[in-house]
Each structure stands twice: as C-alpha cells, then as structure tokens.
Short mmCIF file of C-alpha atoms in Angstrom, two decimals:
data_model
loop_
_atom_site.label_atom_id
_atom_site.label_comp_id
_atom_site.label_asym_id
_atom_site.label_seq_id
_atom_site.Cartn_x
_atom_site.Cartn_y
_atom_site.Cartn_z
CA UNK C 6 45.46 -13.32 -25.04
CA UNK C 7 42.42 -11.14 -24.93
CA UNK C 8 40.57 -10.14 -28.07
CA UNK C 9 41.26 -6.50 -28.99
CA UNK C 10 39.76 -6.16 -32.62
CA UNK C 11 37.34 -7.72 -34.72
CA UNK C 12 38.41 -8.56 -38.66
CA UNK C 13 36.14 -5.20 -39.61
CA UNK C 14 38.24 -3.26 -37.38
CA UNK C 15 41.61 -4.97 -38.50
CA UNK C 16 40.52 -3.83 -41.91
CA UNK C 17 39.71 -0.17 -41.50
CA UNK C 18 42.71 0.38 -39.86
CA UNK C 19 45.28 -1.18 -42.57
CA UNK C 20 42.99 0.77 -44.75
CA UNK C 21 42.99 3.95 -43.14
CA UNK C 22 45.11 6.57 -45.13
CA UNK C 23 49.09 6.73 -44.05
CA UNK C 24 50.74 9.71 -45.18
CA UNK C 25 54.18 9.12 -44.75
CA UNK C 26 56.04 11.77 -42.88
CA UNK C 27 58.75 13.49 -45.90
CA UNK C 28 61.65 12.41 -43.73
CA UNK C 29 60.43 8.89 -43.52
CA UNK C 30 63.34 7.72 -45.45
CA UNK C 31 65.60 8.76 -43.16
CA UNK C 32 63.57 7.61 -40.48
CA UNK C 33 63.91 4.23 -42.00
CA UNK C 34 67.45 3.50 -41.67
CA UNK C 35 68.20 0.55 -40.53
CA UNK C 36 71.12 0.36 -37.79
CA UNK C 37 72.90 -2.91 -36.95
CA UNK C 38 71.83 -4.57 -33.51
CA UNK C 39 72.94 -7.34 -31.99
CA UNK C 40 72.80 -10.24 -35.57
CA UNK C 41 70.04 -8.02 -36.97
CA UNK C 42 69.52 -4.94 -38.28
CA UNK C 43 66.33 -2.86 -37.37
CA UNK C 44 64.59 0.52 -37.97
CA UNK C 45 60.67 2.08 -36.47
CA UNK C 46 58.75 4.74 -37.58
CA UNK C 47 55.70 5.95 -35.44
CA UNK C 48 53.14 7.81 -37.36
CA UNK C 49 49.63 8.53 -37.73
CA UNK C 50 46.78 7.74 -39.75
CA UNK C 51 44.49 10.10 -41.42
CA UNK C 52 41.96 9.94 -38.85
CA UNK C 53 44.82 9.60 -35.97
CA UNK C 54 45.25 6.19 -35.10
CA UNK C 55 48.87 5.23 -33.96
CA UNK C 56 50.87 3.29 -36.37
CA UNK C 57 54.55 1.78 -35.87
CA UNK C 58 56.33 0.64 -39.27
CA UNK C 59 58.95 -2.37 -38.11
CA UNK C 60 61.78 -3.22 -40.22
CA UNK C 61 63.91 -6.06 -39.14
CA UNK C 62 67.05 -8.33 -41.20
CA UNK C 63 69.10 -10.91 -40.10
CA UNK C 64 72.85 -9.53 -41.01
CA UNK C 65 73.85 -13.46 -41.40
CA UNK C 66 70.83 -14.23 -43.70
CA UNK C 67 69.14 -11.15 -46.03
CA UNK C 68 66.28 -13.77 -46.72
CA UNK C 69 65.53 -13.58 -43.00
CA UNK C 70 63.48 -10.13 -42.69
CA UNK C 71 60.21 -9.23 -41.35
CA UNK C 72 57.97 -5.51 -42.54
CA UNK C 73 55.45 -4.85 -39.94
CA UNK C 74 52.76 -2.57 -40.00
CA UNK C 75 51.54 -2.52 -36.45
CA UNK C 76 48.92 -0.78 -34.19
CA UNK C 77 49.71 1.10 -31.12
CA UNK C 78 46.84 0.34 -29.12
CA UNK C 79 45.73 3.70 -27.39
CA UNK C 80 46.27 3.87 -23.51
CA UNK C 81 48.52 0.83 -23.20
CA UNK C 82 51.70 -0.86 -24.40
CA UNK C 83 50.28 -3.37 -26.73
CA UNK C 84 51.49 -3.11 -30.22
CA UNK C 85 49.13 -5.15 -32.08
CA UNK C 86 50.51 -6.51 -35.31
CA UNK C 87 48.03 -5.99 -38.26
CA UNK C 88 50.65 -6.97 -41.09
CA UNK C 89 53.57 -9.14 -41.26
CA UNK C 90 55.75 -9.27 -44.24
CA UNK C 91 57.94 -12.54 -43.55
CA UNK C 92 60.77 -13.80 -45.94
CA UNK C 93 62.09 -17.42 -46.12
CA UNK C 94 64.09 -18.16 -43.21
CA UNK C 95 61.84 -20.51 -41.71
CA UNK C 96 58.94 -22.85 -41.82
CA UNK C 97 55.02 -21.51 -40.88
CA UNK C 98 52.12 -23.14 -38.97
CA UNK C 99 48.55 -22.00 -38.77
CA UNK C 100 47.74 -23.87 -36.03
CA UNK C 101 44.01 -23.48 -36.47
CA UNK C 102 43.81 -25.35 -40.38
CA UNK C 103 46.86 -27.61 -39.87
CA UNK C 104 48.87 -26.62 -43.09
CA UNK C 105 52.71 -26.16 -42.63
CA UNK C 106 54.90 -24.26 -45.48
CA UNK C 107 58.45 -22.93 -46.11
CA UNK C 108 58.00 -19.97 -48.31
CA UNK C 109 57.89 -16.30 -48.65
CA UNK C 110 54.56 -15.13 -46.01
CA UNK C 111 52.41 -12.82 -45.21
CA UNK C 112 50.94 -12.85 -41.57
CA UNK C 113 47.74 -11.03 -41.10
CA UNK C 114 45.62 -10.46 -38.01
CA UNK C 115 42.44 -12.25 -37.70
CA UNK C 116 39.65 -12.12 -34.89
CA UNK C 117 39.50 -16.11 -35.32
CA UNK C 118 43.19 -16.52 -34.02
CA UNK C 119 42.58 -14.16 -31.00
CA UNK C 120 39.31 -15.84 -29.84
CA UNK C 121 41.51 -19.26 -29.80
CA UNK C 122 43.83 -17.46 -27.54
CA UNK C 123 46.76 -17.38 -30.17
CA UNK C 124 48.71 -14.31 -31.19
CA UNK C 125 46.55 -11.57 -33.51
CA UNK C 126 48.98 -12.50 -36.50
CA UNK C 127 49.53 -16.38 -36.01
CA UNK C 128 47.83 -16.69 -38.86
CA UNK C 129 49.83 -16.71 -42.49
CA UNK C 130 49.42 -17.46 -46.41
CA UNK C 131 52.64 -18.17 -48.64
CA UNK C 132 53.30 -15.05 -51.16
CA UNK C 133 54.95 -14.63 -54.53
CA UNK C 134 54.31 -11.04 -54.34
CA UNK C 135 57.93 -10.33 -53.37
CA UNK C 136 60.95 -12.16 -52.96
CA UNK C 137 63.56 -10.06 -51.08
CA UNK C 138 63.56 -7.38 -48.26
CA UNK C 139 63.38 -4.36 -50.39
CA UNK C 140 60.24 -5.57 -52.67
CA UNK C 141 58.22 -6.79 -49.39
CA UNK C 142 58.71 -3.01 -47.94
CA UNK C 143 57.27 -2.03 -51.71
CA UNK C 144 54.48 -4.36 -51.02
CA UNK C 145 53.68 -3.38 -47.92
CA UNK C 146 53.57 0.13 -48.74
CA UNK C 147 51.38 -0.51 -51.57
CA UNK C 148 48.94 -2.67 -49.94
CA UNK C 149 48.42 -0.72 -46.69
CA UNK C 150 47.56 2.44 -47.36
CA UNK C 151 50.50 4.31 -47.29
CA UNK C 152 50.65 7.71 -49.17
CA UNK C 153 54.22 8.81 -50.26
CA UNK C 154 54.87 12.62 -49.46
CA UNK C 155 54.86 14.97 -52.03
CA UNK C 156 58.03 15.77 -53.86
CA UNK C 157 60.91 15.62 -52.96
CA UNK C 158 59.93 11.70 -53.12
CA UNK C 159 63.25 9.81 -53.30
CA UNK C 160 63.72 7.36 -55.96
CA UNK C 161 63.37 3.34 -55.23
CA UNK C 162 67.51 3.56 -55.57
CA UNK C 163 67.95 5.80 -53.69
CA UNK C 164 65.82 4.38 -51.49
CA UNK C 165 67.28 0.80 -51.87
CA UNK C 166 70.63 2.25 -50.93
CA UNK C 167 68.87 3.61 -47.32
CA UNK C 168 67.75 0.05 -46.76
CA UNK C 169 71.24 -1.45 -47.31
CA UNK C 170 72.63 0.85 -44.67
CA UNK C 171 74.38 -1.24 -42.23
CA UNK C 172 75.09 -4.02 -44.69
CA UNK I 2 46.80 -49.45 -29.15
CA UNK I 3 49.78 -51.69 -27.80
CA UNK I 4 53.06 -49.66 -26.17
CA UNK I 5 54.90 -50.63 -28.72
CA UNK I 6 52.73 -49.16 -31.23
CA UNK I 7 52.37 -45.82 -29.78
CA UNK I 8 56.40 -45.81 -29.62
CA UNK I 9 56.68 -46.56 -33.06
CA UNK I 10 53.98 -43.44 -33.51
CA UNK I 11 55.86 -41.39 -31.37
CA UNK I 12 59.33 -42.41 -33.82
CA UNK I 13 57.64 -41.74 -36.81
CA UNK I 14 55.67 -38.95 -36.19
CA UNK I 15 59.19 -36.78 -34.19
CA UNK I 16 61.35 -38.31 -36.52
CA UNK I 17 59.55 -37.24 -39.74
CA UNK I 18 59.25 -33.55 -38.90
CA UNK I 19 63.12 -33.47 -38.81
CA UNK I 20 64.35 -33.12 -42.06
CA UNK I 21 67.03 -30.79 -43.94
CA UNK I 22 66.82 -29.15 -47.65
CA UNK I 23 70.40 -27.82 -48.97
CA UNK I 24 70.72 -24.15 -49.76
CA UNK I 25 73.62 -23.39 -51.12
CA UNK I 26 77.66 -25.02 -50.77
CA UNK I 27 77.89 -26.43 -47.14
CA UNK I 28 74.44 -25.39 -45.74
CA UNK I 29 71.50 -26.87 -45.18
CA UNK I 30 67.96 -25.69 -43.73
CA UNK I 31 66.93 -27.72 -40.84
CA UNK I 32 63.34 -28.11 -40.16
CA UNK I 33 61.81 -29.08 -36.55
CA UNK I 34 58.39 -28.99 -35.22
CA UNK I 35 59.30 -26.48 -32.80
CA UNK I 36 57.69 -22.49 -32.82
CA UNK I 37 57.73 -19.70 -31.74
CA UNK I 38 53.86 -18.67 -30.27
CA UNK I 39 53.12 -16.64 -33.82
CA UNK I 40 53.52 -20.11 -35.92
CA UNK I 41 56.99 -19.43 -37.13
CA UNK I 42 58.93 -22.32 -36.51
CA UNK I 43 62.49 -21.95 -35.08
CA UNK I 44 65.01 -20.46 -37.72
CA UNK I 45 67.77 -23.45 -37.56
CA UNK I 46 70.92 -23.67 -40.38
CA UNK I 47 73.53 -26.14 -40.69
CA UNK I 48 76.36 -25.07 -42.10
CA UNK I 49 80.15 -26.19 -42.50
CA UNK I 50 82.91 -23.46 -40.87
CA UNK I 51 86.51 -23.98 -40.02
CA UNK I 52 85.98 -27.82 -41.04
CA UNK I 53 83.36 -28.18 -38.61
CA UNK I 54 79.62 -28.13 -38.99
CA UNK I 55 77.71 -25.89 -36.78
CA UNK I 56 73.88 -25.18 -35.98
CA UNK I 57 72.99 -21.61 -36.47
CA UNK I 58 70.20 -19.57 -36.01
CA UNK I 59 71.55 -16.66 -38.18
CA UNK I 60 70.62 -14.23 -35.76
CA UNK I 61 66.50 -15.06 -35.86
CA UNK I 62 65.88 -15.86 -32.38
CA UNK I 63 67.08 -12.40 -30.95
CA UNK I 64 65.34 -10.88 -34.17
CA UNK I 65 62.29 -12.51 -33.50
CA UNK I 66 62.10 -11.80 -30.17
CA UNK I 67 62.61 -7.63 -30.92
CA UNK I 68 59.13 -7.49 -32.42
CA UNK I 69 57.39 -7.56 -29.24
CA UNK I 70 60.72 -6.40 -27.07
CA UNK I 71 63.51 -3.66 -27.00
CA UNK I 72 66.65 -5.33 -28.51
CA UNK I 73 68.38 -3.71 -25.15
CA UNK I 74 65.72 -4.95 -23.18
CA UNK I 75 67.35 -8.72 -23.89
CA UNK I 76 70.95 -7.72 -22.21
CA UNK I 77 69.94 -6.73 -18.88
CA UNK I 78 67.97 -7.99 -15.74
CA UNK I 79 66.01 -10.92 -15.58
CA UNK I 80 65.87 -11.80 -19.74
CA UNK I 81 69.75 -11.20 -19.75
CA UNK I 82 69.94 -13.69 -16.70
CA UNK I 83 67.39 -16.44 -18.61
CA UNK I 84 69.51 -15.89 -21.60
CA UNK I 85 72.66 -16.46 -19.92
CA UNK I 86 71.46 -19.74 -18.54
CA UNK I 87 69.90 -21.11 -21.77
CA UNK I 88 73.61 -20.38 -23.44
CA UNK I 89 75.64 -21.71 -20.70
CA UNK I 90 73.27 -25.00 -19.90
CA UNK I 91 73.42 -26.25 -23.39
CA UNK I 92 76.80 -24.70 -24.31
CA UNK I 93 75.40 -22.45 -26.84
CA UNK I 94 77.82 -19.39 -28.38
CA UNK I 95 76.47 -16.06 -28.81
CA UNK I 96 78.54 -14.43 -31.24
CA UNK I 97 76.89 -11.50 -31.87
CA UNK I 98 73.62 -12.08 -31.93
CA UNK I 99 74.16 -14.93 -34.31
CA UNK I 100 73.46 -17.99 -31.85
CA UNK I 101 75.34 -21.29 -32.36
CA UNK I 102 76.20 -24.88 -31.84
CA UNK I 103 79.36 -27.00 -32.72
CA UNK I 104 78.70 -30.37 -33.32
CA UNK I 105 81.01 -32.68 -31.58
CA UNK I 106 82.15 -36.43 -32.29
CA UNK I 107 79.47 -36.90 -35.05
CA UNK I 108 76.76 -36.29 -32.12
CA UNK I 109 74.47 -34.61 -34.33
CA UNK I 110 71.01 -35.49 -33.30
CA UNK I 111 72.33 -34.43 -29.64
CA UNK I 112 73.57 -31.01 -30.92
CA UNK I 113 70.18 -30.60 -32.44
CA UNK I 114 68.42 -31.24 -29.01
CA UNK I 115 70.55 -28.97 -26.94
CA UNK I 116 70.18 -26.56 -29.74
CA UNK I 117 66.88 -26.93 -29.48
CA UNK I 118 66.03 -26.96 -26.11
CA UNK I 119 68.28 -23.46 -25.95
CA UNK I 120 66.34 -21.46 -28.23
CA UNK I 121 63.26 -22.18 -26.51
CA UNK I 122 64.72 -21.64 -23.40
CA UNK I 123 65.25 -18.48 -24.61
CA UNK I 124 62.05 -17.65 -26.38
CA UNK I 125 60.32 -17.94 -22.69
CA UNK I 126 61.42 -14.44 -22.47
CA UNK I 127 58.54 -13.02 -24.11
CA UNK I 128 56.39 -14.68 -21.44
CA UNK I 129 58.36 -11.73 -18.93
CA UNK I 130 56.52 -8.92 -21.43
CA UNK I 131 53.13 -7.91 -19.58
CA UNK I 132 50.59 -5.68 -21.68
CA UNK I 133 49.72 -2.46 -19.75
CA UNK I 134 47.32 -0.63 -19.26
CA UNK I 135 48.62 3.15 -19.26
CA UNK I 136 47.07 4.38 -16.21
CA UNK I 137 44.86 7.81 -16.57
CA UNK I 138 45.51 8.68 -12.85
CA UNK I 139 47.47 11.98 -13.51
CA UNK I 140 45.29 13.10 -16.23
CA UNK I 141 42.35 12.28 -13.95
CA UNK I 142 43.48 14.12 -11.03
CA UNK I 143 44.34 16.78 -13.07
CA UNK I 144 40.58 17.12 -14.74
CA UNK I 145 39.24 16.76 -10.86
CA UNK I 146 41.15 19.80 -9.64
CA UNK I 147 39.95 22.12 -12.59
CA UNK I 148 36.53 20.98 -12.03
CA UNK I 149 37.20 22.02 -8.41
CA UNK I 150 39.19 24.74 -8.06
CA UNK I 151 38.88 28.04 -10.08
CA UNK I 152 41.91 29.03 -12.66
CA UNK I 153 43.25 32.00 -11.02
CA UNK I 154 43.46 30.15 -7.09
CA UNK I 155 45.40 27.00 -8.92
CA UNK I 156 48.64 26.77 -10.66
CA UNK I 157 50.16 23.24 -12.03
CA UNK I 158 53.67 22.26 -11.87
CA UNK I 159 54.67 24.94 -9.49
CA UNK I 160 58.21 25.12 -8.15
CA UNK I 161 59.96 28.13 -6.48
CA UNK I 162 60.49 30.78 -9.08
CA UNK I 163 63.63 32.39 -6.49
CA UNK I 164 65.07 29.32 -4.93
CA UNK I 165 64.58 26.45 -7.56
CA UNK I 166 64.42 28.31 -11.05
CA UNK I 167 65.30 25.08 -12.60
CA UNK I 168 62.00 23.46 -11.08
CA UNK I 169 64.17 20.53 -9.01
CA UNK I 170 61.52 20.47 -6.85
CA UNK I 171 57.87 20.49 -8.29
CA UNK I 172 54.25 20.21 -6.68
CA UNK I 173 51.61 18.84 -9.12
CA UNK I 174 49.09 21.79 -8.47
CA UNK I 175 49.77 25.24 -5.68
CA UNK I 176 46.53 26.06 -4.51
CA UNK I 177 47.25 30.20 -4.58
CA UNK I 178 45.13 32.99 -2.87
CA UNK I 179 45.73 32.00 1.29
CA UNK I 180 48.53 33.28 3.35
CA UNK I 181 49.67 29.70 3.51
CA UNK I 182 49.25 28.32 -0.14
CA UNK I 183 48.21 24.05 -0.18
CA UNK I 184 50.58 22.21 -2.48
CA UNK I 185 48.92 19.37 -3.87
CA UNK I 186 50.49 15.71 -4.87
CA UNK I 187 49.06 13.32 -7.12
CA UNK I 188 50.87 10.04 -6.46
CA UNK I 189 50.85 6.76 -8.42
CA UNK I 190 53.72 5.35 -7.50
CA UNK I 191 56.76 4.74 -4.90
CA UNK I 192 59.49 6.94 -7.10
CA UNK I 193 56.92 9.88 -7.00
CA UNK I 194 55.92 9.40 -3.44
CA UNK I 195 59.67 9.39 -2.95
CA UNK I 196 60.26 12.36 -4.60
CA UNK I 197 57.22 14.43 -2.59
CA UNK I 198 59.00 13.40 0.12
CA UNK I 199 62.23 15.37 -0.99
CA UNK I 200 60.00 18.18 -2.38
CA UNK I 201 58.42 18.45 0.69
CA UNK I 202 61.55 18.44 3.17
CA UNK I 203 63.22 20.61 0.75
CA UNK I 204 60.40 23.11 1.41
CA UNK I 205 60.39 22.67 5.24
CA UNK I 206 64.52 23.40 4.83
CA UNK I 207 63.73 26.77 2.97
CA UNK I 208 61.47 27.84 5.59
CA UNK I 209 58.57 27.98 3.23
CA UNK I 210 55.15 28.42 5.05
CA UNK I 211 52.45 25.89 2.75
CA UNK I 212 50.22 23.18 3.65
CA UNK I 213 50.43 19.79 2.20
CA UNK I 214 48.14 17.09 1.05
CA UNK I 215 48.24 14.29 -1.15
CA UNK I 216 45.95 11.75 -3.34
CA UNK I 217 47.38 8.31 -4.29
CA UNK I 218 46.23 5.91 -7.21
CA UNK I 219 46.07 3.49 -4.84
CA UNK I 220 47.85 3.63 -1.45
CA UNK I 221 47.82 0.00 -0.75
CA UNK I 222 50.58 -0.41 -3.31
CA UNK I 223 52.89 2.09 -2.20
CA UNK I 224 56.14 0.42 -0.44
CA UNK I 225 55.48 0.54 3.42
CA UNK I 226 58.66 1.86 4.06
CA UNK I 227 58.26 4.74 1.09
CA UNK I 228 54.65 5.52 2.71
CA UNK I 229 55.89 6.00 6.38
CA UNK I 230 58.67 8.60 5.61
CA UNK I 231 56.31 10.21 3.34
CA UNK I 232 53.43 10.07 6.36
CA UNK I 233 55.73 12.24 8.78
CA UNK I 234 55.87 15.07 6.07
CA UNK I 235 52.48 15.30 4.46
CA UNK I 236 49.54 16.89 6.47
CA UNK I 237 46.76 14.94 4.94
CA UNK I 238 46.26 11.83 2.59
CA UNK I 239 43.25 10.20 0.48
CA UNK I 240 44.22 6.88 -0.39
CA UNK I 241 42.86 7.16 -3.78
CA UNK I 242 40.94 9.60 -5.88
CA UNK I 243 38.08 7.37 -7.38
CA UNK I 244 37.06 6.44 -3.42
CA UNK I 245 37.36 9.82 -2.34
CA UNK I 246 36.10 12.08 -4.55
CA UNK I 247 33.51 13.82 -2.58
CA UNK I 248 35.93 14.33 0.59
CA UNK I 249 38.48 15.51 -1.49
CA UNK I 250 36.32 17.99 -3.54
CA UNK I 251 35.46 19.36 0.68
CA UNK I 252 38.52 19.53 1.07
CA UNK I 253 39.17 21.55 -1.69
CA UNK I 254 36.68 23.88 -0.83
CA UNK I 255 37.69 24.28 2.92
CA UNK I 256 41.25 24.98 1.36
CA UNK I 257 40.18 27.93 -0.98
CA UNK I 258 37.62 29.47 1.80
CA UNK I 259 39.97 29.80 4.82
CA UNK I 260 43.53 29.09 6.02
CA UNK I 261 44.10 25.43 7.24
CA UNK I 262 46.53 26.19 9.55
#
C-alpha cells in the first residue's frame, strides 16, 4: 500500500474541527446486519476535508466493537482510517514493535506502518479510557475534534438509547 | 541446528501461541497467532451450546471485513463464491453472520485448525478490493469544451425537448447555431459507449439531422464488439482526450464555422 499521509497530515486531519450535523444522532442509528450492527456518517470538517464516522458492534458479543474515524481521500475510493477505537474481543500485535496484548485498544494511523507496506492503522495501543461501545464513541467524539451542534442536543441517555437500537 | 531441534522449536512456538482464557460460564476466548492485515488477531470463542462445544467468531469476521467493504458485497459475485467455498470446504456454518464449527468426536485440535483455515480464506476477499483513483475525464471533457466552444453555441446534457422530455437519450454536449447540430459524446467506458450507440440510433429513427463526434477516455479499453457497433453510427472519433487536444480543438473550431455535412 503506498504511503498516503504523513504523521503531520494525519494529526492535522484529526485536529480539524468537525461540526456534527444537527441530526447526527439519527444518522448514527445502528442497523442490524448479518451478525453485527452498523452505522456510518459522512461529513466535512471546517476546512472541507471529507470524513466518515464508522460504527460497528457484534450482535453476539457487546465487547466486540469498532468506532472509526476515516478520511475519504478525494478523487479516490480510499477510506483512510485515522483512528479506530476497538473493543476487547481479540488480541492485537504491533508487527513492527513485536508487542502483543488483549485489551480495549486504539488503532492509530502512522507513517511508519505505511512505509513498511502495512495497513495505515496497524499500530495500536491498549487503553483504559473506555470499557464499552458507548464510552468508546464518547472518547472518539471528545478526542478527535468533533463539535456538537447547538441545541437541541440529545441527552446522553437519549444518545445511549439510539445506540442500543437493534439489540 | 539439528532437524529434531527445529521440530521441537516449531512445536514449542506454535503450541505456546495457542491458549484459552475463561470468559464466563462454559465459554473461553481462544488465542491464536493468526491475524488480519491490521494486526488484529482472529476472534474465536469456544463455548458450550446445547450440550456440545463449538468454536464461534461471534460475527467478528464479517464485521471486520465491513471496515473496508460494503456488507452487501460479501454476499454477491466472486466474494460470495470465495466465502461459500471456504465454508463448504471446512464445514463451517454461517448462522446469520456468526461463523461456527462444532467439535465432533473430541477432535478439538483438528476443529480449531479447520476453523482458522476457513476464517483466513474468508479474509482473502479483501484482496479483491481495488483502490481506485476516480477518473476526472468527464470534468476534463467539460472544461475542454467550455474553453473551446462559446457558451451561446453549446448545451451540455441536451435531450430532445419534444420527443424525449424525460431525458432518456442524452447528448453530453450539443453544438448549436448550425443547420445540422453536432452531438459530442465523452466516453469513459463500455456502458457509456453502449448508451451513446443507442442514443444515436434513436436520433436516426426520429430522423433528426445531426453530426456526431466522440471523445474516448481510452479507446483501447473499450470492448471490441461495443466499439464496432458504435463505430457504425458515429461520424468521427478521437481515441483519447489528452493525446488529441489540438485535433479536437481544430475539429470544434471548424464545426463552429461551418456545416460539416
């Protein structure tokens, strides 16, 4: 896989303010698919960068989930994963470092892994900042430049109900 | 190193990387060294169901594939075929997206190997995904025409207002102000070439007077039969835009000056 983005470009995209559309909570409703639930939201950052928020959760194991912030590379069909907040359902190995762990973990895109011909987000670190899907999403929204729309804003309870849709 | 030592090392390393960890009653996480291309290991649970042990991915494998692929695309075409073959070859059951394999006759090791092989084969479908750079051909064509044909003499996406009010037979650009208008087509692929053939034939049926010219994105990539049919109905063709800009510009200038009939 060719190198697409440098570490600076990756960080700039993560920091780019991302206003959520007013109806984002409806558009992020998880819909049941085969064996898992999913939702996606395409939107633009304030500098017009196209992004996609991708949500996945297993229907059999609630700890098996992914909350992904991706950059939709213009003029291509490439979805470049900037950050991925994973649940605790599998081990992860960082191939370049050789370390392995079984925990909630956050994947991050790096230049180093692209240089090595690996997936852009094949590097991950264990985390204790969340322990379920809802908290992982909150972490993502808080850490990656998301801005909530002015009122009316759904309460966290409502937000939680939205994400439990399809259980 | 003696071959016996190598064999021992293989056994020690491979065996050491397979282990179980309890996760509730009658349920264990199975750890193996086998991974997706992003460093995540396969998700495998060993659980007791209806009096028998089964291995399950709990829906993880398909879910992981949908990070890159549309879920629907897993169930059609070549991807569907690869998945069906893998499931069939290793007798793995797809229960509403959860992949499962029951352990029979206490053959735990064999079952685990079969299950892992099936999951790895299924993950191969990601190699069918191609990263594509979106063509700018249609935008380039439009910009080129805008540069060489005055606004008053051109109409993009034209269709016959009376015979075809719904716009089923569309011309990419109609050059006006002539007794016989020129219909210009931009053709990036087989489908568009087929559509242009049908459209030109329809205009012939309606006995509309016109001249026609086409610009391919890359004529060499067009199917031979599709191209042959199109060649029968189109007056003038350019094999590509980029290699023929001067010629196309001259052709358009002449078309603006005179009736090409």
